[in-house]
Amino acid sequence: MDALRSMAIFATVVEQGSMRAAARVLGITPSAVSQQIAQLEHDCAVTLLYRTTRKLSLTEAGQMFYDGCADMLAAARRARTRLAELRDTLNGELRMTAPVGFVGRMISDALAPLLAANPGLTLTLIVSDERIDLIGERIDLALRVGQLEDSTLIARQLARCDSLLVASPAYLARHPPLLTPEQLVRHTWLLLDVGQGAQMPGFSGPDGQTFTLRVEPRVRSNNILQVRSFTCAGLGLSVQPETEIRNELARGELVRVLPGWSLPSMGIYAVTPRRDAQPAKVRHAIAALQDYFARQAD
């Protein structure tokens, strides 16, 4: 790194025509510039500059070396320009991951206008209910739901989502009416990515009552759509995000169970790797998602 710094100082001296002028541009003292040039010549074991009281001139070796240094500086300036473009313009690839339940209209309604307005922006969407390594997979933005683990990632809450206990009409028709949470222990459970004997979130009742239970799931999966399909097929009860099952509720494929009791709502978060400054594509994607969830809440 010291060698690169000396090369940059040398190129600036040549471009500015004097060490004093180069020092002003670089924000260091003329003596510091002179020391850097002397050290560079010592390390290279060759004279790069002829110095007189009036001017500096390049030796043959100095001219050849300057050409390389100038190319290096030009490449560095191009790199900085490209970084500025990445930071300030909506171009390039946006790598994003989201849970399976967000597939379809939720993501497209939020991001389609952004993509339509910016032809230079592309989207790579990785759909998975697994917690993908954002750093290892070069993910710019992740949508995550529920309790977040402590980490070095940055999370911005986009919305809160109600959790509903649901079943199909066919399943409910085969069982006595469900009137109290205590009756839930006798039912079949379908759960998302939970282990044997997992504890359900606590239920809150209309008069401040609370109820918790442990269940033995008959089906558990890391895919919320698969759990939902089994629920619609009448295999048992499951907890589903309200925003993702509105169509099933409207069509009567699913029915809310114990509507007088509620489960804790879940946070929906935009998660990014820890960075001081986000590229424009990430900032605008987060803003588009915030606008989408704000419209859904109205």
Tab-separated table of C-alpha atoms in Angstrom:
chain	number	residue	atom	x	y	z
A	1	MET	CA	0.000	0.000	0.000
A	2	ASP	CA	2.928	2.352	0.723
A	3	ALA	CA	4.258	1.703	-2.775
A	4	LEU	CA	0.890	2.547	-4.332
A	5	ARG	CA	0.717	5.747	-2.301
A	6	SER	CA	4.208	6.739	-3.445
A	7	MET	CA	3.249	6.032	-7.060
A	8	ALA	CA	0.168	8.243	-6.712
A	9	ILE	CA	2.261	11.048	-5.206
A	10	PHE	CA	4.846	10.712	-7.999
A	11	ALA	CA	2.161	10.910	-10.696
A	12	THR	CA	0.643	13.982	-9.012
A	13	VAL	CA	4.055	15.703	-8.921
A	14	VAL	CA	4.476	15.112	-12.638
A	15	GLU	CA	0.948	16.308	-13.447
A	16	GLN	CA	1.236	19.423	-11.271
A	17	GLY	CA	4.761	20.297	-12.413
A	18	SER	CA	6.241	20.825	-8.945
A	19	MET	CA	6.388	19.266	-5.526
A	20	ARG	CA	4.890	22.356	-3.924
A	21	ALA	CA	1.877	22.296	-6.260
A	22	ALA	CA	1.472	18.564	-5.715
A	23	ALA	CA	1.589	19.091	-1.947
A	24	ARG	CA	-1.302	21.584	-2.194
A	25	VAL	CA	-3.386	19.139	-4.201
A	26	LEU	CA	-2.603	16.228	-1.878
A	27	GLY	CA	-3.039	18.185	1.342
A	28	ILE	CA	0.438	17.343	2.672
A	29	THR	CA	3.660	19.318	3.123
A	30	PRO	CA	6.220	19.800	0.317
A	31	SER	CA	8.845	18.092	2.472
A	32	ALA	CA	6.587	15.037	2.805
A	33	VAL	CA	6.244	14.928	-0.985
A	34	SER	CA	10.001	15.228	-1.413
A	35	GLN	CA	10.612	12.418	1.087
A	36	GLN	CA	8.150	10.139	-0.711
A	37	ILE	CA	9.840	10.728	-4.085
A	38	ALA	CA	13.288	10.165	-2.607
A	39	GLN	CA	12.145	6.915	-0.976
A	40	LEU	CA	10.560	5.771	-4.229
A	41	GLU	CA	13.778	6.398	-6.164
A	42	HIS	CA	15.753	4.585	-3.462
A	43	ASP	CA	13.433	1.583	-3.584
A	44	CYS	CA	13.504	1.483	-7.391
A	45	ALA	CA	17.283	2.127	-7.485
A	46	VAL	CA	16.818	4.546	-10.354
A	47	THR	CA	16.490	8.318	-10.808
A	48	LEU	CA	12.976	9.315	-11.842
A	49	LEU	CA	13.164	13.117	-11.784
A	50	TYR	CA	15.778	15.717	-12.639
A	51	ARG	CA	15.438	18.554	-10.140
A	52	THR	CA	16.557	22.126	-10.673
A	53	THR	CA	15.614	25.297	-8.838
A	54	ARG	CA	13.235	26.174	-11.679
A	55	LYS	CA	11.575	22.963	-12.721
A	56	LEU	CA	11.311	19.218	-12.628
A	57	SER	CA	11.796	16.986	-15.633
A	58	LEU	CA	11.418	13.276	-16.133
A	59	THR	CA	14.234	10.909	-16.836
A	60	GLU	CA	13.680	8.200	-19.422
A	61	ALA	CA	12.979	5.758	-16.617
A	62	GLY	CA	10.756	8.352	-14.947
A	63	GLN	CA	8.677	8.766	-18.115
A	64	MET	CA	8.133	5.040	-18.426
A	65	PHE	CA	7.281	4.777	-14.736
A	66	TYR	CA	4.908	7.751	-14.938
A	67	ASP	CA	2.967	6.143	-17.775
A	68	GLY	CA	2.279	3.150	-15.544
A	69	CYS	CA	1.423	5.350	-12.558
A	70	ALA	CA	-0.942	7.451	-14.684
A	71	ASP	CA	-2.714	4.295	-15.869
A	72	MET	CA	-3.064	3.188	-12.240
A	73	LEU	CA	-4.552	6.533	-11.213
A	74	ALA	CA	-6.917	6.522	-14.185
A	75	ALA	CA	-8.089	3.025	-13.239
A	76	ALA	CA	-8.591	4.132	-9.634
A	77	ARG	CA	-10.640	7.146	-10.784
A	78	ARG	CA	-12.767	4.913	-13.023
A	79	ALA	CA	-13.355	2.583	-10.104
A	80	ARG	CA	-14.435	5.490	-7.897
A	81	THR	CA	-16.741	6.747	-10.652
A	82	ARG	CA	-18.326	3.305	-10.965
A	83	LEU	CA	-18.796	3.168	-7.199
A	84	ALA	CA	-20.475	6.579	-7.295
A	85	GLU	CA	-22.762	5.364	-10.077
A	86	LEU	CA	-23.607	2.264	-8.066
A	87	ARG	CA	-24.342	4.408	-5.028
A	88	ASP	CA	-26.381	7.051	-6.800
A	89	THR	CA	-28.008	5.445	-9.849
A	90	LEU	CA	-30.460	2.567	-10.199
A	91	ASN	CA	-28.349	0.196	-12.267
A	92	GLY	CA	-26.944	-3.274	-11.895
A	93	GLU	CA	-28.139	-6.480	-10.250
A	94	LEU	CA	-30.265	-6.414	-7.104
A	95	ARG	CA	-29.788	-9.755	-5.363
A	96	MET	CA	-32.691	-10.409	-3.038
A	97	THR	CA	-34.091	-13.271	-0.995
A	98	ALA	CA	-37.603	-13.696	0.418
A	99	PRO	CA	-39.689	-16.391	2.131
A	100	VAL	CA	-41.723	-18.741	-0.021
A	101	GLY	CA	-44.959	-17.121	1.141
A	102	PHE	CA	-43.911	-13.832	-0.444
A	103	VAL	CA	-43.765	-15.335	-3.927
A	104	GLY	CA	-46.196	-13.842	-6.399
A	105	ARG	CA	-48.098	-10.611	-6.172
A	106	MET	CA	-46.568	-9.383	-2.931
A	107	ILE	CA	-43.050	-8.999	-4.347
A	108	SER	CA	-44.105	-8.123	-7.892
A	109	ASP	CA	-46.603	-5.457	-6.816
A	110	ALA	CA	-43.921	-3.822	-4.691
A	111	LEU	CA	-40.974	-3.973	-7.092
A	112	ALA	CA	-42.460	-4.099	-10.609
A	113	PRO	CA	-42.878	-0.283	-10.798
A	114	LEU	CA	-39.260	0.182	-9.713
A	115	LEU	CA	-38.007	-2.231	-12.368
A	116	ALA	CA	-40.246	-0.719	-15.039
A	117	ALA	CA	-38.927	2.777	-14.343
A	118	ASN	CA	-35.262	1.727	-14.367
A	119	PRO	CA	-34.293	-0.429	-17.392
A	120	GLY	CA	-30.706	-0.744	-16.143
A	121	LEU	CA	-31.830	-2.503	-12.962
A	122	THR	CA	-32.107	-6.295	-12.841
A	123	LEU	CA	-33.478	-8.514	-10.079
A	124	THR	CA	-32.246	-11.910	-8.937
A	125	LEU	CA	-34.781	-13.271	-6.440
A	126	ILE	CA	-33.892	-16.318	-4.329
A	127	VAL	CA	-37.029	-17.744	-2.725
A	128	SER	CA	-36.459	-19.814	0.397
A	129	ASP	CA	-37.741	-20.174	3.937
A	130	GLU	CA	-34.187	-21.072	4.991
A	131	ARG	CA	-31.973	-18.358	6.483
A	132	ILE	CA	-29.563	-17.735	3.620
A	133	ASP	CA	-26.058	-16.438	4.357
A	134	LEU	CA	-26.327	-12.892	3.013
A	135	ILE	CA	-22.584	-12.311	2.903
A	136	GLY	CA	-21.687	-15.647	1.350
A	137	GLU	CA	-24.424	-15.420	-1.295
A	138	ARG	CA	-23.796	-11.710	-2.003
A	139	ILE	CA	-27.387	-10.856	-1.086
A	140	ASP	CA	-28.196	-7.137	-1.133
A	141	LEU	CA	-31.577	-7.361	0.571
A	142	ALA	CA	-33.527	-10.040	2.445
A	143	LEU	CA	-37.148	-10.088	3.532
A	144	ARG	CA	-37.542	-11.923	6.824
A	145	VAL	CA	-40.540	-12.603	9.029
A	146	GLY	CA	-40.774	-13.258	12.744
A	147	GLN	CA	-38.182	-13.140	15.482
A	148	LEU	CA	-34.767	-12.138	14.185
A	149	GLU	CA	-31.597	-13.626	15.579
A	150	ASP	CA	-28.975	-11.272	16.989
A	151	SER	CA	-26.397	-10.611	14.288
A	152	THR	CA	-24.332	-7.967	12.583
A	153	LEU	CA	-27.057	-7.524	9.964
A	154	ILE	CA	-29.174	-4.375	9.756
A	155	ALA	CA	-32.951	-4.903	10.013
A	156	ARG	CA	-35.626	-2.330	9.209
A	157	GLN	CA	-39.193	-3.197	10.157
A	158	LEU	CA	-41.530	-2.816	7.201
A	159	ALA	CA	-44.790	-3.923	8.804
A	160	ARG	CA	-46.489	-6.109	11.398
A	161	CYS	CA	-48.401	-9.164	10.250
A	162	ASP	CA	-51.179	-10.878	12.213
A	163	SER	CA	-50.845	-14.620	12.775
A	164	LEU	CA	-54.074	-16.589	12.431
A	165	LEU	CA	-54.952	-20.089	13.558
A	166	VAL	CA	-56.798	-21.680	10.641
A	167	ALA	CA	-58.220	-24.949	9.359
A	168	SER	CA	-60.267	-26.094	6.392
A	169	PRO	CA	-64.076	-26.383	6.642
A	170	ALA	CA	-63.739	-30.111	5.933
A	171	TYR	CA	-61.400	-30.612	8.886
A	172	LEU	CA	-63.624	-28.631	11.245
A	173	ALA	CA	-66.696	-30.578	10.099
A	174	ARG	CA	-65.092	-33.816	11.299
A	175	HIS	CA	-64.544	-32.505	14.836
A	176	PRO	CA	-66.666	-31.034	17.624
A	177	PRO	CA	-66.879	-27.224	17.650
A	178	LEU	CA	-63.671	-25.524	18.844
A	179	LEU	CA	-64.738	-23.060	21.527
A	180	THR	CA	-61.792	-22.802	23.927
A	181	PRO	CA	-57.980	-23.050	23.563
A	182	GLU	CA	-57.923	-26.014	25.942
A	183	GLN	CA	-59.600	-28.087	23.222
A	184	LEU	CA	-56.626	-27.541	20.876
A	185	VAL	CA	-54.576	-30.292	22.494
A	186	ARG	CA	-56.865	-32.896	20.914
A	187	HIS	CA	-56.275	-31.678	17.369
A	188	THR	CA	-53.815	-32.444	14.591
A	189	TRP	CA	-51.130	-29.798	14.020
A	190	LEU	CA	-49.196	-28.756	10.933
A	191	LEU	CA	-46.243	-26.519	11.728
A	192	LEU	CA	-43.639	-24.483	9.895
A	193	ASP	CA	-40.050	-25.567	10.574
A	194	VAL	CA	-40.506	-26.522	14.225
A	195	GLY	CA	-39.183	-29.557	16.055
A	196	GLN	CA	-40.960	-32.344	17.826
A	197	GLY	CA	-42.787	-31.075	20.895
A	198	ALA	CA	-42.486	-27.429	19.884
A	199	GLN	CA	-44.317	-24.870	21.964
A	200	MET	CA	-46.861	-22.706	20.213
A	201	PRO	CA	-46.895	-18.940	20.742
A	202	GLY	CA	-49.177	-17.855	23.557
A	203	PHE	CA	-52.826	-17.088	22.835
A	204	SER	CA	-54.428	-13.928	24.256
A	205	GLY	CA	-58.118	-13.933	25.098
A	206	PRO	CA	-60.788	-11.222	25.004
A	207	ASP	CA	-60.655	-10.602	28.761
A	208	GLY	CA	-56.892	-10.624	29.150
A	209	GLN	CA	-56.607	-14.404	29.560
A	210	THR	CA	-53.536	-16.153	28.177
A	211	PHE	CA	-53.029	-19.740	27.121
A	212	THR	CA	-49.997	-21.677	25.912
A	213	LEU	CA	-49.693	-25.271	24.785
A	214	ARG	CA	-47.159	-27.718	23.455
A	215	VAL	CA	-48.093	-29.704	20.398
A	216	GLU	CA	-46.809	-32.791	18.613
A	217	PRO	CA	-46.974	-31.888	14.912
A	218	ARG	CA	-48.063	-34.527	12.468
A	219	VAL	CA	-46.530	-32.518	9.629
A	220	ARG	CA	-43.706	-30.026	9.868
A	221	SER	CA	-41.969	-28.380	6.959
A	222	ASN	CA	-39.611	-25.529	6.196
A	223	ASN	CA	-41.996	-24.426	3.425
A	224	ILE	CA	-45.031	-22.379	4.484
A	225	LEU	CA	-46.845	-23.103	1.204
A	226	GLN	CA	-46.595	-26.832	1.838
A	227	VAL	CA	-47.989	-26.403	5.349
A	228	ARG	CA	-50.797	-24.302	3.883
A	229	SER	CA	-51.572	-26.924	1.242
A	230	PHE	CA	-51.918	-29.635	3.876
A	231	THR	CA	-54.151	-27.297	5.875
A	232	CYS	CA	-56.402	-26.617	2.890
A	233	ALA	CA	-56.496	-30.370	2.247
A	234	GLY	CA	-58.108	-30.854	5.662
A	235	LEU	CA	-55.215	-32.539	7.450
A	236	GLY	CA	-55.110	-30.279	10.515
A	237	LEU	CA	-54.652	-26.855	12.101
A	238	SER	CA	-51.861	-24.426	11.276
A	239	VAL	CA	-50.755	-20.883	12.011
A	240	GLN	CA	-50.583	-18.711	8.907
A	241	PRO	CA	-49.681	-15.056	8.209
A	242	GLU	CA	-52.916	-13.157	7.612
A	243	THR	CA	-51.480	-11.206	4.680
A	244	GLU	CA	-50.688	-14.435	2.820
A	245	ILE	CA	-54.042	-16.219	3.192
A	246	ARG	CA	-56.549	-13.483	2.416
A	247	ASN	CA	-57.574	-15.196	-0.825
A	248	GLU	CA	-58.039	-18.586	0.870
A	249	LEU	CA	-60.152	-16.962	3.585
A	250	ALA	CA	-62.239	-15.068	1.024
A	251	ARG	CA	-62.842	-18.249	-1.005
A	252	GLY	CA	-63.720	-20.243	2.107
A	253	GLU	CA	-60.841	-22.664	1.681
A	254	LEU	CA	-59.616	-21.755	5.159
A	255	VAL	CA	-61.533	-20.658	8.244
A	256	ARG	CA	-60.175	-18.831	11.234
A	257	VAL	CA	-60.295	-20.914	14.401
A	258	LEU	CA	-61.018	-19.335	17.814
A	259	PRO	CA	-61.504	-15.827	16.389
A	260	GLY	CA	-61.903	-14.418	19.887
A	261	TRP	CA	-58.332	-15.405	20.700
A	262	SER	CA	-55.236	-13.881	19.088
A	263	LEU	CA	-51.639	-14.884	18.510
A	264	PRO	CA	-48.662	-12.496	18.629
A	265	SER	CA	-48.171	-10.559	15.416
A	266	MET	CA	-44.975	-11.076	13.430
A	267	GLY	CA	-42.597	-8.407	12.202
A	268	ILE	CA	-41.737	-8.196	8.513
A	269	TYR	CA	-38.199	-6.889	8.095
A	270	ALA	CA	-35.892	-5.693	5.343
A	271	VAL	CA	-32.472	-7.061	6.267
A	272	THR	CA	-29.164	-5.960	4.765
A	273	PRO	CA	-25.513	-6.650	5.526
A	274	ARG	CA	-23.956	-4.023	7.798
A	275	ARG	CA	-22.773	-1.189	5.603
A	276	ASP	CA	-22.369	2.531	6.179
A	277	ALA	CA	-23.906	3.444	2.819
A	278	GLN	CA	-26.355	1.418	0.757
A	279	PRO	CA	-26.390	1.512	-3.066
A	280	ALA	CA	-29.308	3.327	-4.656
A	281	LYS	CA	-30.831	0.030	-5.832
A	282	VAL	CA	-31.112	-1.185	-2.209
A	283	ARG	CA	-32.383	2.133	-0.831
A	284	HIS	CA	-35.076	2.397	-3.498
A	285	ALA	CA	-36.096	-1.260	-3.157
A	286	ILE	CA	-36.578	-0.814	0.589
A	287	ALA	CA	-38.603	2.360	-0.030
A	288	ALA	CA	-40.780	0.513	-2.575
A	289	LEU	CA	-41.427	-2.280	-0.069
A	290	GLN	CA	-42.247	0.248	2.660
A	291	ASP	CA	-44.755	1.946	0.338
A	292	TYR	CA	-46.320	-1.407	-0.542
A	293	PHE	CA	-46.851	-2.475	3.073
A	294	ALA	CA	-48.128	0.984	3.997
A	295	ARG	CA	-50.762	0.685	1.247
A	296	GLN	CA	-51.736	-2.761	2.502
A	297	ALA	CA	-52.281	-1.371	5.995
A	298	ASP	CA	-54.639	1.372	4.786
